[in-house]
JSON list of C-alpha atoms in Angstrom, two decimals:
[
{"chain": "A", "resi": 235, "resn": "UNK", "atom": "CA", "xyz": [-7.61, -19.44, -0.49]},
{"chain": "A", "resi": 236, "resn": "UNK", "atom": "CA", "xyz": [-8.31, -15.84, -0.89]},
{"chain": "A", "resi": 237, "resn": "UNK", "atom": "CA", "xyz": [-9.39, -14.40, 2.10]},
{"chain": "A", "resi": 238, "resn": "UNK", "atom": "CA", "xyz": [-12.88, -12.39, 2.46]},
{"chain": "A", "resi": 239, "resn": "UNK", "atom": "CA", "xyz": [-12.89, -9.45, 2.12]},
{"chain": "A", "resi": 240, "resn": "UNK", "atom": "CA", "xyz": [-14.27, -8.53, 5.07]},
{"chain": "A", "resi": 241, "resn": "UNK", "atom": "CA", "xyz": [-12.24, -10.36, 7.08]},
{"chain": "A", "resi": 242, "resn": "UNK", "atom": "CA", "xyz": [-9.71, -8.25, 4.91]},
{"chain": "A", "resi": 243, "resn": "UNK", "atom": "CA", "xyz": [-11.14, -4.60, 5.86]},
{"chain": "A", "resi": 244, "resn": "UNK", "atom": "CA", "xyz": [-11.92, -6.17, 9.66]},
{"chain": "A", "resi": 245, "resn": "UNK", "atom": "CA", "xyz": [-8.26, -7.13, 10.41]},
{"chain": "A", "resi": 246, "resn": "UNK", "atom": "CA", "xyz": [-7.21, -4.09, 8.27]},
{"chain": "A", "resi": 247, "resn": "UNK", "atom": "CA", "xyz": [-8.94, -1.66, 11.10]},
{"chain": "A", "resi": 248, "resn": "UNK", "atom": "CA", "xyz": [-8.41, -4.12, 14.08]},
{"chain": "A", "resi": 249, "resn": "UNK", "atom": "CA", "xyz": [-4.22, -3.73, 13.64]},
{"chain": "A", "resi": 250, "resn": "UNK", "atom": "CA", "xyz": [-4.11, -0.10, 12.06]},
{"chain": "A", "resi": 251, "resn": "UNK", "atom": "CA", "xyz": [-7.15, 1.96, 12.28]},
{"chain": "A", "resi": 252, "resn": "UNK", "atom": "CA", "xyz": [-10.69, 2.91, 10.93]},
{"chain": "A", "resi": 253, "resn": "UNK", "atom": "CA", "xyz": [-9.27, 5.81, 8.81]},
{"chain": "A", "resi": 254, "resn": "UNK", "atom": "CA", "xyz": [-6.73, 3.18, 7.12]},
{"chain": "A", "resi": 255, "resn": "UNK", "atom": "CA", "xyz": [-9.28, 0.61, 6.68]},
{"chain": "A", "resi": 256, "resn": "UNK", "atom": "CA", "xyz": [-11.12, 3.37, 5.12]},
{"chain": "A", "resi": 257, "resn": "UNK", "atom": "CA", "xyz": [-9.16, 4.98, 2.59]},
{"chain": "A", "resi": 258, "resn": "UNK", "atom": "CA", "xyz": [-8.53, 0.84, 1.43]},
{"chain": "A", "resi": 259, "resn": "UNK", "atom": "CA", "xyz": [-12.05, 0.84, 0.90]},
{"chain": "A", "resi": 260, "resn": "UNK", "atom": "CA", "xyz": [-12.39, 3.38, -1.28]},
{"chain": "A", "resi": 261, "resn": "UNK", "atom": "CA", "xyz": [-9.12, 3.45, -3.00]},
{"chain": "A", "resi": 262, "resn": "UNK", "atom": "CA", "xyz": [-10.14, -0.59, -3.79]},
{"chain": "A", "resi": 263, "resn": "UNK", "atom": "CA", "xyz": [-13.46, 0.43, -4.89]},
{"chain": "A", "resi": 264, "resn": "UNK", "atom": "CA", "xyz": [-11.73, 3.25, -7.27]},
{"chain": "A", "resi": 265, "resn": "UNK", "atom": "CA", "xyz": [-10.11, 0.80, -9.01]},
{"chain": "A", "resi": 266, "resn": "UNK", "atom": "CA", "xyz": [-12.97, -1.55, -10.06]},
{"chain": "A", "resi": 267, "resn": "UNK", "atom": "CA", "xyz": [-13.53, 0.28, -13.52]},
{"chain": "A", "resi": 268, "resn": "UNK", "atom": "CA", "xyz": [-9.84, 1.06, -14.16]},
{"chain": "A", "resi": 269, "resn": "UNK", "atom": "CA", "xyz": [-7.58, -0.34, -16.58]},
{"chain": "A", "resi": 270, "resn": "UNK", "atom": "CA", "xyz": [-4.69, -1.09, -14.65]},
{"chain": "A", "resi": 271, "resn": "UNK", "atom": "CA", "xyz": [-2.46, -3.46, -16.50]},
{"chain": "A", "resi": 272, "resn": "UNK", "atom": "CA", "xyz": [-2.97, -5.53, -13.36]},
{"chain": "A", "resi": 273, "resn": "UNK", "atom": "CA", "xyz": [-0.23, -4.06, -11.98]},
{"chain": "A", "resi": 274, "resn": "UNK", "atom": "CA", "xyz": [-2.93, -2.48, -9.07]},
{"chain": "A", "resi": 275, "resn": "UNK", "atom": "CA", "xyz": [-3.67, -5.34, -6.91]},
{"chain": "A", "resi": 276, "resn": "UNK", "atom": "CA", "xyz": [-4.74, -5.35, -3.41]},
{"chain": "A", "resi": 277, "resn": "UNK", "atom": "CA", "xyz": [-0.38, -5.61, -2.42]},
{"chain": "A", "resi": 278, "resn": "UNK", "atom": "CA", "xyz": [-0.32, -2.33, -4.11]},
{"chain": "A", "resi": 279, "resn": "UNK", "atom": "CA", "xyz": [-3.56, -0.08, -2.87]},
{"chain": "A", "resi": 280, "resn": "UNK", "atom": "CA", "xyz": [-2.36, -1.92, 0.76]},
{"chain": "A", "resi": 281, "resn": "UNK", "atom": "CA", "xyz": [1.45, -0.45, 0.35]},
{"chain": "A", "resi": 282, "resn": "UNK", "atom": "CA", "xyz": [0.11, 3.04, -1.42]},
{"chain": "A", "resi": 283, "resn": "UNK", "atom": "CA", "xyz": [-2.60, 3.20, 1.47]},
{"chain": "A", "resi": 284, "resn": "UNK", "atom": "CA", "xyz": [0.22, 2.80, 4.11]},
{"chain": "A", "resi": 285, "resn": "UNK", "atom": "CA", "xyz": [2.38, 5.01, 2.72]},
{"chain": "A", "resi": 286, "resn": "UNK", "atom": "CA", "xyz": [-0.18, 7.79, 2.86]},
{"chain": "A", "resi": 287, "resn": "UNK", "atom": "CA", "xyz": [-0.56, 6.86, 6.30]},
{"chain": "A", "resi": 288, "resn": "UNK", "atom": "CA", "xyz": [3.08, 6.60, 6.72]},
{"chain": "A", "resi": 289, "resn": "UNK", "atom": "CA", "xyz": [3.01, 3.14, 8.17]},
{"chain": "A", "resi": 290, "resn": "UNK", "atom": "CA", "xyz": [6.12, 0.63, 8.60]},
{"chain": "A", "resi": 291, "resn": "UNK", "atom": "CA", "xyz": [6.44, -1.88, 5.66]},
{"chain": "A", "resi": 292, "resn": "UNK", "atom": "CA", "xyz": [6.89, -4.59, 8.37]},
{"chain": "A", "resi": 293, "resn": "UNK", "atom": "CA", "xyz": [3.68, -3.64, 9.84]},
{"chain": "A", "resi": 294, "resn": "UNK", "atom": "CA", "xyz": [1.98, -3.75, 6.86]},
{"chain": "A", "resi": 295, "resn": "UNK", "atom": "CA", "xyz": [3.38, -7.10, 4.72]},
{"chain": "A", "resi": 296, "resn": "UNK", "atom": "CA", "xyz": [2.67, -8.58, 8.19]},
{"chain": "A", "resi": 297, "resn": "UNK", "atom": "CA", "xyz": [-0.64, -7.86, 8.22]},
{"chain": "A", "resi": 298, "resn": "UNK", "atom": "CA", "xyz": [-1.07, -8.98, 4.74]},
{"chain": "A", "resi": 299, "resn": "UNK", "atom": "CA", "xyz": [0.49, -12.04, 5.25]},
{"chain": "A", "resi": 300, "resn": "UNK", "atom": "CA", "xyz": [-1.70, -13.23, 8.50]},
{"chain": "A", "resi": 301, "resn": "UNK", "atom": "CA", "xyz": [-5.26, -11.82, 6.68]},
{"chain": "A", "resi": 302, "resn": "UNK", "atom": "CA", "xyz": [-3.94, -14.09, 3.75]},
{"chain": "A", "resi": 303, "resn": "UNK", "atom": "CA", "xyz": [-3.30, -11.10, 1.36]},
{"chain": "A", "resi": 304, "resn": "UNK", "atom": "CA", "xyz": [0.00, -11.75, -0.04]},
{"chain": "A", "resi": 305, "resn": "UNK", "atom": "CA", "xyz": [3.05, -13.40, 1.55]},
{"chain": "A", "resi": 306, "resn": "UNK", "atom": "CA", "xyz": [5.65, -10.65, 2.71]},
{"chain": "A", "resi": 307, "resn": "UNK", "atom": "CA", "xyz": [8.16, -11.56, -0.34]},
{"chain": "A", "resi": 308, "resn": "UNK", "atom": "CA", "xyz": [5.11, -10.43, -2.76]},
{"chain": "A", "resi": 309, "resn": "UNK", "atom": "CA", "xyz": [4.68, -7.36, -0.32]},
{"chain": "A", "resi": 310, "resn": "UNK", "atom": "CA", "xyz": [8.60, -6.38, -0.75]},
{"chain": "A", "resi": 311, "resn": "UNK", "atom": "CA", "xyz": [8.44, -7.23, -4.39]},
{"chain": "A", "resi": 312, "resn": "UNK", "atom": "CA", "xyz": [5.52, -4.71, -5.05]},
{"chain": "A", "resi": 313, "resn": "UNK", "atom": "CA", "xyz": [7.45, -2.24, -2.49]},
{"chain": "A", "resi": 314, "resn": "UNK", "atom": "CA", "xyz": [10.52, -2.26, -4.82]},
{"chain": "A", "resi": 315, "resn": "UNK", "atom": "CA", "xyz": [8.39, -2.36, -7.88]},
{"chain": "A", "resi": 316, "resn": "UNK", "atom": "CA", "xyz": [6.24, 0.78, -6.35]},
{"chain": "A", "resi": 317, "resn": "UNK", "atom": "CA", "xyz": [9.62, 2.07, -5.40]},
{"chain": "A", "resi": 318, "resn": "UNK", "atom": "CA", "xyz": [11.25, 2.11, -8.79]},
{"chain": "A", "resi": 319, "resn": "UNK", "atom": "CA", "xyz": [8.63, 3.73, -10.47]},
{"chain": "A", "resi": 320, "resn": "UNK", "atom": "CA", "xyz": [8.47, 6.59, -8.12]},
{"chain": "A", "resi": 321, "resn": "UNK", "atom": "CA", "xyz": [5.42, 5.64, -6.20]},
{"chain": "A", "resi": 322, "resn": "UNK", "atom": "CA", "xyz": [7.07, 5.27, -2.94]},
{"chain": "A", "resi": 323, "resn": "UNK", "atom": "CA", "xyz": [9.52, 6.19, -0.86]},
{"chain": "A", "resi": 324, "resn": "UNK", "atom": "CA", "xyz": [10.95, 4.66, 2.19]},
{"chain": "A", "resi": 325, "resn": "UNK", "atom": "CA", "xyz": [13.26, 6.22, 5.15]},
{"chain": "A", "resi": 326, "resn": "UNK", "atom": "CA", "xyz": [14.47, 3.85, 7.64]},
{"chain": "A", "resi": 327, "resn": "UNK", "atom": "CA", "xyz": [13.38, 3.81, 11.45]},
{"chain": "A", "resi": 328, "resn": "UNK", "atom": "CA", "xyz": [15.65, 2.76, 13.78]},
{"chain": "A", "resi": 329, "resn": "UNK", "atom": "CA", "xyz": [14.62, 0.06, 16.43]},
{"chain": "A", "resi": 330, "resn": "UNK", "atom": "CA", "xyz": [16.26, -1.06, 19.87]},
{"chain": "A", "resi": 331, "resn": "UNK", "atom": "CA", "xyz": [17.28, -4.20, 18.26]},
{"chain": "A", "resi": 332, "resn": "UNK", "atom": "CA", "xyz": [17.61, -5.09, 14.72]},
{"chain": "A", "resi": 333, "resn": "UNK", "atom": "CA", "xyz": [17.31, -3.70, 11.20]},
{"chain": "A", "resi": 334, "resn": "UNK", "atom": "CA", "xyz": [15.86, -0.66, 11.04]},
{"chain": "A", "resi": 335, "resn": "UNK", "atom": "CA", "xyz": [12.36, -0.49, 9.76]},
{"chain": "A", "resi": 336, "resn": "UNK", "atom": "CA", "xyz": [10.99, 1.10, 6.62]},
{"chain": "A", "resi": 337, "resn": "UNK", "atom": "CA", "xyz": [8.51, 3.58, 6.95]},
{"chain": "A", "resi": 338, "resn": "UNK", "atom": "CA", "xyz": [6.44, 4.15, 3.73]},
{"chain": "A", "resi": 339, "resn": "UNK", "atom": "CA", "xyz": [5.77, 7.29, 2.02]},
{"chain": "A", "resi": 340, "resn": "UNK", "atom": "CA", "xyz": [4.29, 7.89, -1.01]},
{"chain": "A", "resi": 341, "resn": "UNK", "atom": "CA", "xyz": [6.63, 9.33, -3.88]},
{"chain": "A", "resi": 342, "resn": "UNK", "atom": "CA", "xyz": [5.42, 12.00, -5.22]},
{"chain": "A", "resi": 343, "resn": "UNK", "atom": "CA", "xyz": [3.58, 15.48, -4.75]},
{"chain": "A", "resi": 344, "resn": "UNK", "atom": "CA", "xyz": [0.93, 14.46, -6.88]},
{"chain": "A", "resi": 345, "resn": "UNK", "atom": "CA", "xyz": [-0.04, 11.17, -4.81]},
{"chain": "A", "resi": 346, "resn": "UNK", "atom": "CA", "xyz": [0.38, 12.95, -1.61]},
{"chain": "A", "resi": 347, "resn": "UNK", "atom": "CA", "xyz": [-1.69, 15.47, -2.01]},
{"chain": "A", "resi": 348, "resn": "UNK", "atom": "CA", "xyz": [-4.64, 12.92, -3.73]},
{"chain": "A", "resi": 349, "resn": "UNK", "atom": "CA", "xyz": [-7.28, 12.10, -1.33]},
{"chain": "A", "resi": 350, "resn": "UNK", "atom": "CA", "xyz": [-8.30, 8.47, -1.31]},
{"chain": "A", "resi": 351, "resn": "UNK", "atom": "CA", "xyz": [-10.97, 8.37, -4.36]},
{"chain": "A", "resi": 352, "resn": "UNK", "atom": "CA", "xyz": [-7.90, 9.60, -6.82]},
{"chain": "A", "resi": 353, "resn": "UNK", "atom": "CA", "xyz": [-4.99, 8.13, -5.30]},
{"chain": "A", "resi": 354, "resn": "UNK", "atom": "CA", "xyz": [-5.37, 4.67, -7.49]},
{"chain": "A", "resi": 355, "resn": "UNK", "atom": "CA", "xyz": [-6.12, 7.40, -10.75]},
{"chain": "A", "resi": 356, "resn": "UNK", "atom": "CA", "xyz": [-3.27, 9.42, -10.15]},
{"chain": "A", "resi": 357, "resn": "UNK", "atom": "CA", "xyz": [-1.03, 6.42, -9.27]},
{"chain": "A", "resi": 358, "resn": "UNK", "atom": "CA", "xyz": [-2.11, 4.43, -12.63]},
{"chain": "A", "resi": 359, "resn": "UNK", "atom": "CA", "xyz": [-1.80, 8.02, -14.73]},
{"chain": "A", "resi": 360, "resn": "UNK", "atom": "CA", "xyz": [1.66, 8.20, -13.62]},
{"chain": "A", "resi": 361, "resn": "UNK", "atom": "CA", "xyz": [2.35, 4.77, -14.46]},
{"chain": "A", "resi": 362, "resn": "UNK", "atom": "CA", "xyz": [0.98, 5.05, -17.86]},
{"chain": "A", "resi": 363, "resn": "UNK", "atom": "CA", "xyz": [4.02, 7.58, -18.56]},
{"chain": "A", "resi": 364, "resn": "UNK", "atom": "CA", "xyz": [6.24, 6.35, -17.20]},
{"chain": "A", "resi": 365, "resn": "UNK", "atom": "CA", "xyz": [9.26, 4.75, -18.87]},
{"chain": "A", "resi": 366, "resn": "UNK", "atom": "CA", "xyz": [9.08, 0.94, -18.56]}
]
């Protein structure tokens, strides 16, 4: 039931943008000789990705969910995991009706300043040190 991954990386640009879609790419592609404990799926290079585009967690566990990525409890799940272990931060945005949103931002100086080839390095490196 996984979806292709081109239909992935096509509905990836069609609701965010090429840059997004982009960085995916190459952030996926980064990890394809890593040993990541698992823990760096395509939930997790989607919510790091978004953070370093600053995107809503809505938008993107939506997303996820319709491509056939995750379902948006595994999205939230990852989010707090991510979240705990100083990956990401979130700050609320407020909407006319509703819960405010969470906007996604990555956690630390280190992943922010990471352009997309090291973001999955630098994200696993700090990982590997940190307490479990």
């Amino acid at each position: 039931r996984t979806p292709a991954y081109s239909r992935v990386l096509e509905t990836l640009a069609d609701e965010f943008d090429s840059e997004t879609e982009a960085d995916f790419e190459t952030v996926l592609e980064s990890i394809a000789d890593m040993d990541t404990d698992d823990w760096l799926n395509e939930v997790a290079v989607s919510l790091l990705v978004a953070a370093k585009h600053e995107q809503l967690l809505y938008d993107i566990s939506h997303w996820g969910e319709d491509a056939g990525v995750a379902s948006k409890a595994t999205f939230s799940r990852t989010k707090t995991r991510l979240e705990d272990q100083g990956l990401l931060e979130t700050e609320k945005v407020p909407i006319d009706v509703g819960r405010p949103r969470l906007r996604l931002l990555l956690g630390d100086e280190r992943l922010r300043e990471a352009d997309a080839e090291e973001l999955a390095s630098v994200a696993n490196e700090m990982l590997s040190v940190a307490p479990a």
